[in-house]
CSV table of C-alpha atoms in Angstrom, one decimal:
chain,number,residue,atom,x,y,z
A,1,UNK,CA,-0.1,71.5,-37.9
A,2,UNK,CA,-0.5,68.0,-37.5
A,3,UNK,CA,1.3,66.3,-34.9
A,4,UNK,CA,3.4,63.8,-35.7
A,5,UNK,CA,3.5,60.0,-33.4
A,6,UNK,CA,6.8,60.9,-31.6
A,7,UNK,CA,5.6,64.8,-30.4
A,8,UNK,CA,2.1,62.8,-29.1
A,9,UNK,CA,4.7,60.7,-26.8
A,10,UNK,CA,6.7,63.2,-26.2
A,11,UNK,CA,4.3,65.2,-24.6
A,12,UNK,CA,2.5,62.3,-23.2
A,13,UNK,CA,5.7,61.5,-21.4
A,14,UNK,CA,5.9,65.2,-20.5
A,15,UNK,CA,5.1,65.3,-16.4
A,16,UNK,CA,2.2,67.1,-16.0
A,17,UNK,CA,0.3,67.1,-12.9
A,18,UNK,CA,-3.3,67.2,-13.7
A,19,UNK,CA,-6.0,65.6,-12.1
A,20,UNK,CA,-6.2,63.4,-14.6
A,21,UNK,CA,-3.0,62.5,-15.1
A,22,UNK,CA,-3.2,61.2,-11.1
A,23,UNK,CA,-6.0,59.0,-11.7
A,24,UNK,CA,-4.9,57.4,-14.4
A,25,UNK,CA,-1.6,56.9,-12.8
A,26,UNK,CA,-2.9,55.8,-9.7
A,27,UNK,CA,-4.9,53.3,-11.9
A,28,UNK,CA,-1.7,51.7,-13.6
A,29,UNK,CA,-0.4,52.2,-9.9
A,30,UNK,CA,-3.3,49.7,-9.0
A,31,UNK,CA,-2.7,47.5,-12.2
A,32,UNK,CA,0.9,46.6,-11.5
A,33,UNK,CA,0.1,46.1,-7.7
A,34,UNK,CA,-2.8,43.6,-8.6
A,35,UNK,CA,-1.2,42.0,-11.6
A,36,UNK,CA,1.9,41.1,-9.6
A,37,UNK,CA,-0.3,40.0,-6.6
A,38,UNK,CA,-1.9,37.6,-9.0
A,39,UNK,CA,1.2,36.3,-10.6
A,40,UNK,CA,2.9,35.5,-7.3
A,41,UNK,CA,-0.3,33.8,-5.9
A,42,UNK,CA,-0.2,31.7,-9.1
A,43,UNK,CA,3.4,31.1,-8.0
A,44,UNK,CA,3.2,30.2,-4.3
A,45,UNK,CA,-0.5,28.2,-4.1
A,46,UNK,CA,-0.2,26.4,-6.9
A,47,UNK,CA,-3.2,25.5,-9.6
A,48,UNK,CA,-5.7,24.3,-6.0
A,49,UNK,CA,-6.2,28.1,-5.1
A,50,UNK,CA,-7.2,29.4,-8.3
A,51,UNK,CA,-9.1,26.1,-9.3
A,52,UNK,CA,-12.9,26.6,-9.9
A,53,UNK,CA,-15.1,24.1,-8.1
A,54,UNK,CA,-15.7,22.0,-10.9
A,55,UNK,CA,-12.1,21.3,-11.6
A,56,UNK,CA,-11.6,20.9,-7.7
A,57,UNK,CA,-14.7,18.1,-7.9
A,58,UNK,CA,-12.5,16.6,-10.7
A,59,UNK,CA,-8.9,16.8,-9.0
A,60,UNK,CA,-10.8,15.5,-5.7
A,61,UNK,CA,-12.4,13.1,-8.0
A,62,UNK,CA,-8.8,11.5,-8.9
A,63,UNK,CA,-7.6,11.8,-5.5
A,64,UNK,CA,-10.3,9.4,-4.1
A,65,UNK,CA,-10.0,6.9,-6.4
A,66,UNK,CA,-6.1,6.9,-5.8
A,67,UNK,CA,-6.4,6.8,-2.4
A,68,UNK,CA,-8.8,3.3,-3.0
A,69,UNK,CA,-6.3,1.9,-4.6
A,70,UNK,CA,-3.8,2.6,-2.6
A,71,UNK,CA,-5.7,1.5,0.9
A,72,UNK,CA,-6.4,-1.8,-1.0
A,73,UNK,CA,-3.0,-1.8,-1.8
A,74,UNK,CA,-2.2,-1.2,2.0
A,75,UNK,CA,-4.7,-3.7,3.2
A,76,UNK,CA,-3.1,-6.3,1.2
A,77,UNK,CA,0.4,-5.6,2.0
A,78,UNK,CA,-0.9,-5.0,6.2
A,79,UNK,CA,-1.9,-8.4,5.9
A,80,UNK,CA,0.7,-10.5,4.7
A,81,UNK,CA,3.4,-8.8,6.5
A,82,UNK,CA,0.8,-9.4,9.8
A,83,UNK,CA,1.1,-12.9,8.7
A,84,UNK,CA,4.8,-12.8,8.6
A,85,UNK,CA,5.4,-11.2,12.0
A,86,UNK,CA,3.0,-12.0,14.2
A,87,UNK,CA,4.4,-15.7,14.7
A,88,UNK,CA,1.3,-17.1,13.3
A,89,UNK,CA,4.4,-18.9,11.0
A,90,UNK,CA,6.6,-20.1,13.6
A,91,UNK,CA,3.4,-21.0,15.8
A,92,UNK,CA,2.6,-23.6,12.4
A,93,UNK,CA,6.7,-24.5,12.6
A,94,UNK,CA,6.1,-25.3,16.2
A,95,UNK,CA,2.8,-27.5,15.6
A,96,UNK,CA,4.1,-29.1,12.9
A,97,UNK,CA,7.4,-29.8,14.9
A,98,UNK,CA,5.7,-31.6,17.3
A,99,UNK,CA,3.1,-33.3,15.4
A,100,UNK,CA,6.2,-34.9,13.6
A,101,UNK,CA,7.8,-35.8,17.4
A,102,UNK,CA,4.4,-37.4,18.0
A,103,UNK,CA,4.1,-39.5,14.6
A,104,UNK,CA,7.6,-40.6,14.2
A,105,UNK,CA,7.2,-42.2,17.9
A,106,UNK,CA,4.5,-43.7,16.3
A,107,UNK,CA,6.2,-44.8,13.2
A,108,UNK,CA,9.4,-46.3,15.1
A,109,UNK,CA,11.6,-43.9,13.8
A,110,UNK,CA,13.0,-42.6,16.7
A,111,UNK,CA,14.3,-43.6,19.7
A,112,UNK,CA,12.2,-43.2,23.3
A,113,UNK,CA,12.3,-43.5,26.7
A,114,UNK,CA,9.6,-43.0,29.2
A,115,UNK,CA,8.3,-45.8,32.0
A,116,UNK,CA,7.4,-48.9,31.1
A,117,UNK,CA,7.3,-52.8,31.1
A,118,UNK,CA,9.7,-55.4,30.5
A,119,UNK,CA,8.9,-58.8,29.5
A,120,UNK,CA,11.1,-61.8,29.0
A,121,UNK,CA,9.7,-64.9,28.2
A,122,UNK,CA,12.1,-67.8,28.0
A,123,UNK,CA,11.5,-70.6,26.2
A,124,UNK,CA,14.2,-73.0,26.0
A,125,UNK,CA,12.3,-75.6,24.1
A,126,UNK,CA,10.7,-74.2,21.7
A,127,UNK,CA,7.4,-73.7,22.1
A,128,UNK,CA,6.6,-70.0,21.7
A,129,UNK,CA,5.6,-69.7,18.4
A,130,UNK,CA,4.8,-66.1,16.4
A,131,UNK,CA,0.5,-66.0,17.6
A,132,UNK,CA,1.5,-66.1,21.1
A,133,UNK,CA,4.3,-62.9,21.0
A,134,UNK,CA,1.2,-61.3,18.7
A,135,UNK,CA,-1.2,-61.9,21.4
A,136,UNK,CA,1.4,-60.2,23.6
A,137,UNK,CA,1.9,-56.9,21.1
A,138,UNK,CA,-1.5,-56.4,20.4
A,139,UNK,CA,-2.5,-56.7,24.6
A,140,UNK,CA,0.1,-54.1,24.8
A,141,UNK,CA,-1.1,-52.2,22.2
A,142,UNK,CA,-4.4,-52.1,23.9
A,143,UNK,CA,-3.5,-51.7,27.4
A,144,UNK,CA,-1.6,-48.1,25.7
A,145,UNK,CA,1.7,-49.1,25.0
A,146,UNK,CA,3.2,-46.5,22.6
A,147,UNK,CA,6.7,-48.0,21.5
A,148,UNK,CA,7.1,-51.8,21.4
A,149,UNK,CA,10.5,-53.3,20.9
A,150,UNK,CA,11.3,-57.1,20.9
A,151,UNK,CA,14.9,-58.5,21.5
A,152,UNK,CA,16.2,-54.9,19.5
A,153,UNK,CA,13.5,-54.9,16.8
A,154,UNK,CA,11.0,-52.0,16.4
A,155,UNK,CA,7.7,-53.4,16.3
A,156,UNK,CA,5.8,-50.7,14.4
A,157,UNK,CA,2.2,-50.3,12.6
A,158,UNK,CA,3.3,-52.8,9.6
A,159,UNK,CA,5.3,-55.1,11.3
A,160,UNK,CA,4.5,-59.2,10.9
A,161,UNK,CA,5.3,-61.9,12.6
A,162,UNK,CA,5.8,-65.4,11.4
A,163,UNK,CA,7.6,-68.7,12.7
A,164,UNK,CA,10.8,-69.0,12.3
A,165,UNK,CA,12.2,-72.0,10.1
A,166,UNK,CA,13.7,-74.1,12.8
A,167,UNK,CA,13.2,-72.2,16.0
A,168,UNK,CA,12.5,-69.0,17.0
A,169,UNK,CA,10.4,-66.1,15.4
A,170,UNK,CA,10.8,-64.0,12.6
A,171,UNK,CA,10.1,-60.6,13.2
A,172,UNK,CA,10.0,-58.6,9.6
A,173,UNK,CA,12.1,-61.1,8.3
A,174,UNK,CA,14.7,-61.2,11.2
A,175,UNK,CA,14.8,-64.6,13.5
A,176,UNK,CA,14.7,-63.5,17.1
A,177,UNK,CA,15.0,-66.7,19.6
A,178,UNK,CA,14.7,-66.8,22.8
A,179,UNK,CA,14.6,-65.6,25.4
A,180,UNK,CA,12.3,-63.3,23.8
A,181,UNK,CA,13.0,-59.6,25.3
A,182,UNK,CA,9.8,-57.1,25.3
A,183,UNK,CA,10.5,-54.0,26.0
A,184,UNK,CA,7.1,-51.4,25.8
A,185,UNK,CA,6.8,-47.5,26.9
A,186,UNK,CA,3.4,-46.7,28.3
A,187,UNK,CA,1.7,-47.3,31.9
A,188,UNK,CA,3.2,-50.1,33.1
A,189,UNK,CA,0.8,-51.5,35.6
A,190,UNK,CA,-2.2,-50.9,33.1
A,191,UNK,CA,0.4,-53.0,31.0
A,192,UNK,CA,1.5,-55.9,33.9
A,193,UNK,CA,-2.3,-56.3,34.4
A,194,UNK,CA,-3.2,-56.7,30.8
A,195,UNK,CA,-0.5,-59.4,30.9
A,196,UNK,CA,-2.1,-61.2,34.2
A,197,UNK,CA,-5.6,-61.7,33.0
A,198,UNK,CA,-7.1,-64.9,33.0
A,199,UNK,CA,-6.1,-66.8,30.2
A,200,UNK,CA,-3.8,-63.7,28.5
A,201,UNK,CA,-1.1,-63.5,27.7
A,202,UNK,CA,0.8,-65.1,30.4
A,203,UNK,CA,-1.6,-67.9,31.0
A,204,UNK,CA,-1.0,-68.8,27.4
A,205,UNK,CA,2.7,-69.0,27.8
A,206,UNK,CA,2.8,-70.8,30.8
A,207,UNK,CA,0.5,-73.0,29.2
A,208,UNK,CA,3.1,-74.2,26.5
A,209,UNK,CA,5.4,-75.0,29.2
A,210,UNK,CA,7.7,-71.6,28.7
A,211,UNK,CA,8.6,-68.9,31.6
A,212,UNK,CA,6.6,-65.6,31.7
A,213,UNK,CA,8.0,-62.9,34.0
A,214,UNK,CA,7.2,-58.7,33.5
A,215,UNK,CA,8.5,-56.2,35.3
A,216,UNK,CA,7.2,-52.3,35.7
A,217,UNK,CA,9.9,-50.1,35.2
A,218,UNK,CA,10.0,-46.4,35.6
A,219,UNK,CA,12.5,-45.6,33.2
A,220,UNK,CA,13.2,-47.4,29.5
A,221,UNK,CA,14.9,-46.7,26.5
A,222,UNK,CA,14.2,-48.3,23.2
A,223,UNK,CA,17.2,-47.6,20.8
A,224,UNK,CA,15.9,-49.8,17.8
A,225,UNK,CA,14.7,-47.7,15.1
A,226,UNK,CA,12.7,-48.6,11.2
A,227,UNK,CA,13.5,-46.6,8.2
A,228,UNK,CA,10.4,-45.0,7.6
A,229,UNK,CA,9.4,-46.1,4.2
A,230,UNK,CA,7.8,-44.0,1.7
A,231,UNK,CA,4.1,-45.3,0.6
A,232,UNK,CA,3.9,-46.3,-2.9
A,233,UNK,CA,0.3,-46.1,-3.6
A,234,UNK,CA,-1.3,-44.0,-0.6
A,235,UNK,CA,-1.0,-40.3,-0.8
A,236,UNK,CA,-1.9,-37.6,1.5
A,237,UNK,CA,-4.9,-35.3,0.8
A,238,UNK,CA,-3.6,-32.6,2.5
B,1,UNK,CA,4.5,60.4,-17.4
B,2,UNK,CA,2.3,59.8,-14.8
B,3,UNK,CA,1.3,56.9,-15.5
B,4,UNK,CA,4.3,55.0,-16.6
B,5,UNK,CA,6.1,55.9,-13.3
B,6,UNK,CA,2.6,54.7,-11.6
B,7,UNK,CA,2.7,50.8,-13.6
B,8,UNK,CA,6.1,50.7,-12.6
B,9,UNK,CA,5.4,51.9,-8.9
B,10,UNK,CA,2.7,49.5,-8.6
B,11,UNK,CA,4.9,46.6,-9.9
B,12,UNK,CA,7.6,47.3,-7.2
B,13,UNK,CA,4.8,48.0,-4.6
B,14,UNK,CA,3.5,44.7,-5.5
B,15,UNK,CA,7.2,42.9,-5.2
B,16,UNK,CA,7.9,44.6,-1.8
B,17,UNK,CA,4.6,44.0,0.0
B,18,UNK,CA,3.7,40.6,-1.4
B,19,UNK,CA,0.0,41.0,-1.3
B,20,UNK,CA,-2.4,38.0,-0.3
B,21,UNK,CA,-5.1,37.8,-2.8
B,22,UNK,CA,-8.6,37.2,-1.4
B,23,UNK,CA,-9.9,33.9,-1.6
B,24,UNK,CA,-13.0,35.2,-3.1
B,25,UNK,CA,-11.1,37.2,-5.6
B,26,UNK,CA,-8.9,34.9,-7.2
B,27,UNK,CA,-10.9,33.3,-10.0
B,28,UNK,CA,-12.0,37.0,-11.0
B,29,UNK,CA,-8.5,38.7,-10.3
B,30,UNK,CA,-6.6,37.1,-13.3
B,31,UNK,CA,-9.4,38.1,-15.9
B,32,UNK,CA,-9.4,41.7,-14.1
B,33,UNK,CA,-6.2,42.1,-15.5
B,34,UNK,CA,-6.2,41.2,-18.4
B,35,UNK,CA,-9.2,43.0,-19.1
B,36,UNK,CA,-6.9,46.2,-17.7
B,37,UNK,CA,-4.1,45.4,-20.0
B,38,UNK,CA,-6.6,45.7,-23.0
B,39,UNK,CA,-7.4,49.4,-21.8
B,40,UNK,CA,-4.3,50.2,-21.1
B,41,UNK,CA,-2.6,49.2,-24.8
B,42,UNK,CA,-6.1,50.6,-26.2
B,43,UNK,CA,-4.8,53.8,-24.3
B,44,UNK,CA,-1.7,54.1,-25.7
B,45,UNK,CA,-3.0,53.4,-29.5
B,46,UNK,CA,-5.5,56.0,-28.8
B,47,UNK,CA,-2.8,58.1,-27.6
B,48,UNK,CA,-0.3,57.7,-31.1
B,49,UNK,CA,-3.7,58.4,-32.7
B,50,UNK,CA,-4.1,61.5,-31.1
B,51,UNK,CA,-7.4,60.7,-29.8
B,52,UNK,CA,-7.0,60.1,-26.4
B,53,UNK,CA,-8.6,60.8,-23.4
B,54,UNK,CA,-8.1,60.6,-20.0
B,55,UNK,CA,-11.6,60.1,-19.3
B,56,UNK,CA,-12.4,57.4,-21.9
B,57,UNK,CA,-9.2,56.1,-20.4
B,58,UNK,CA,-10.6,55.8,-17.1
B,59,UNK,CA,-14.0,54.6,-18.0
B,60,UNK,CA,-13.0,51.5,-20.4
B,61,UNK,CA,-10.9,50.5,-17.8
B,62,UNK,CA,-13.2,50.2,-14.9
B,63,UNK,CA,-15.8,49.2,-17.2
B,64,UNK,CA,-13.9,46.3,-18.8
B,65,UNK,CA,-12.4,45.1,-15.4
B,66,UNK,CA,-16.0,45.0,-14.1
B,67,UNK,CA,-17.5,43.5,-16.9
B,68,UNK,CA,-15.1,40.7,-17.5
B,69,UNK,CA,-15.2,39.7,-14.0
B,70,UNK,CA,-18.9,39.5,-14.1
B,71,UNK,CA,-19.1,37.4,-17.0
B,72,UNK,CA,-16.7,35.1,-15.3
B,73,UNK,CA,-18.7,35.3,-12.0
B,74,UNK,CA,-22.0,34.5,-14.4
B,75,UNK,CA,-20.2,31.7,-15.8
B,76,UNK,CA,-19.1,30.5,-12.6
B,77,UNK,CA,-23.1,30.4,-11.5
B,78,UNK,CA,-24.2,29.1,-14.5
B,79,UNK,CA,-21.3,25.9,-14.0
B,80,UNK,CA,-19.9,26.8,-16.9
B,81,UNK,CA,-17.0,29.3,-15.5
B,82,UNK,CA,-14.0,27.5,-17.3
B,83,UNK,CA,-15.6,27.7,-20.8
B,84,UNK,CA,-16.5,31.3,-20.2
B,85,UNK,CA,-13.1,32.5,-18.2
B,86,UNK,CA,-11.8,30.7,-21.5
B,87,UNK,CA,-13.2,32.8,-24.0
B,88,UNK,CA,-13.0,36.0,-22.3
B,89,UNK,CA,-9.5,35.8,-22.1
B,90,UNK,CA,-9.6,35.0,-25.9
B,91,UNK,CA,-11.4,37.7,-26.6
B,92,UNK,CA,-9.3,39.9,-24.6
B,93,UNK,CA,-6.1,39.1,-26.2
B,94,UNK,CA,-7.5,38.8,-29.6
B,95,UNK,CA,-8.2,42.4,-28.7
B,96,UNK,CA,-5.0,43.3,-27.4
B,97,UNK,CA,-3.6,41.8,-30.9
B,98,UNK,CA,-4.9,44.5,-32.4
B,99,UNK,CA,-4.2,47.4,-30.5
B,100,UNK,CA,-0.5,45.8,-30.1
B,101,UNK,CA,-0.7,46.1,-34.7
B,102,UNK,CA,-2.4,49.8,-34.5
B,103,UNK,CA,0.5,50.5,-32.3
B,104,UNK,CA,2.9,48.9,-34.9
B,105,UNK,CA,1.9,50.3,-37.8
B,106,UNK,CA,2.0,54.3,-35.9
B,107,UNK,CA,5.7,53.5,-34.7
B,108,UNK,CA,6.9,52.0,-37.3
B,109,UNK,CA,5.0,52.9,-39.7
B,110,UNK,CA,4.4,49.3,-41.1
């Protein structure tokens, strides 16, 4: 009599305890042990455990270039925000802060103070005229004055001189008359003995019949300001 | 009877104890079992069949675990591991496929 499929499972699933049947259990025993292992090692380390060296090469591969990029990236980023902390900034605000205090004492458009010498020169006829008080500016200029001021007007890098119309002297435009007032900041015995050379300065203007007289002082202020003016054909390279 | 308890033992054996596969093991280990699952559902068509045996049980499941772990292993040598751990399992389930329809077509006639 021919079995039928549900007899064969039936006694299949009929305990018998042969030898057999306790190796072949013992091998599904084994199966669902292993396949279980497998599944929960895919689980917990991920694709890198199971990888083949190949793909590891590949993934590895990737990784390194990423990482290039991204210490370039770093470098970069390191660098500027180096820049930005380590004062290298405010140490430019700082220079450039005082190079400005330096220039605008030379451009006149600030006041000073510092030691000095005061001239006054009084001429109560008339006689001073504009090449004598530039004689005196441009001595003082070379014996390291640093601020010039006559009777309350800057005298900076582009100031002139002229004659005045009837008397006096006209100082960028401005009649100054005597007595003529010169106040300059710098050494002011280099400056007095500039004045006293032979045939300077103060030769000259006792020579016209007017009154010469300088004094060192350790302390002068020179209020008088110029608007700086802004150059209409001379630009800065840098 | 047996053996059903003994899939289903190993299962929770496998759930309690959480085993730690061998490094060495674990390109091989996933192929190994497939290759077990097609002896085992080649088992049980045998079985509705009426031709089984525990013996040809036992050796087509030893033989296609150790086979299919070698070819990967070959592969592996050879540099070309993924291609081949590729088409084993392809073969394998293409192979399972069919037990799984014999198996149909004895249950349900169909």
């Amino acid at each position: 009599m021919p079995l039928s499929e549900r007899d064969r499972v039936r006694i299949a699933l009929k305990p018998r305890r042969t030898r057999r049947q306790w190796i072949v259990g013992g091998m599904c025993v084994l199966l669902g042990f292993v396949m279980v292992g497998t599944v929960q090692t895919n689980d917990t380390t991920g694709v890198l455990a199971s990888a083949r060296e190949s793909d590891l090469l590949q993934i590895l591969d990737d990784l390194t270039q990423r990482r290039a990029r991204l210490e370039e990236e770093t470098r970069v980023l390191t660098s500027a925000r180096d820049q930005l902390l380590s004062g290298s900034a405010e140490q430019v605000i700082a220079q450039t802060r005082d190079r400005v205090r330096a220039l605008s004492v030379l451009a006149g458009t600030v006041p000073v103070y510092g030691p000095g010498l005061r001239i006054r020169i009084t001429d109560p006829q008339g006689v001073v005229d504009s090449s004598i008080i530039l004689d005196c500016v441009e001595e003082l200029r070379d014996a390291g004055a640093e601020a010039i001021d006559i009777n309350g007007r800057r005298v900076v890098v582009n100031s002139w001189f002229a004659d005045g119309r009837d008397r006096g002297i006209s100082i960028d435009g401005v009649v100054v008359t005597s007595p003529y007032v010169i106040t300059a900041i710098g050494d002011g015995d280099t400056m007095a003995a500039a004045m006293r050379i032979p045939g300077g300065v103060a030769d000259a203007v006792n020579a016209v019949g007017a009154n010469f007289a300088a004094t060192s002082m350790q302390d002068v202020t020179i209020d008088s300001i110029v608007q700086p003016h802004k150059p209409r054909y001379a630009a800065a390279t840098s | 009877m047996i053996p059903a308890l003994g899939l289903l033992l190993g299962v929770v054996l496998g759930v309690v104890l959480q085993p730690a596969v061998p490094l060495w093991m674990q390109p091989y280990l996933p192929i190994a079992v497939v290759a077990a699952l097609d002896a085992v559902f080649g088992a049980f068509r045998a079985l509705l069949a009426g031709v089984f045996e525990d013996r040809v049980f036992v050796v087509s499941f030893l033989s296609n675990v150790i086979v299919a772990a070698f070819i990967v292993f070959l592969g592996d040598q050879l540099g070309v591991g993924a291609q081949l751990s590729t088409g084993v399992v392809v073969v394998l389930a293409a192979r399972i496929f069919s037990n799984l329809a014999a198996i149909r077509r004895h249950v349900f006639k169909a």
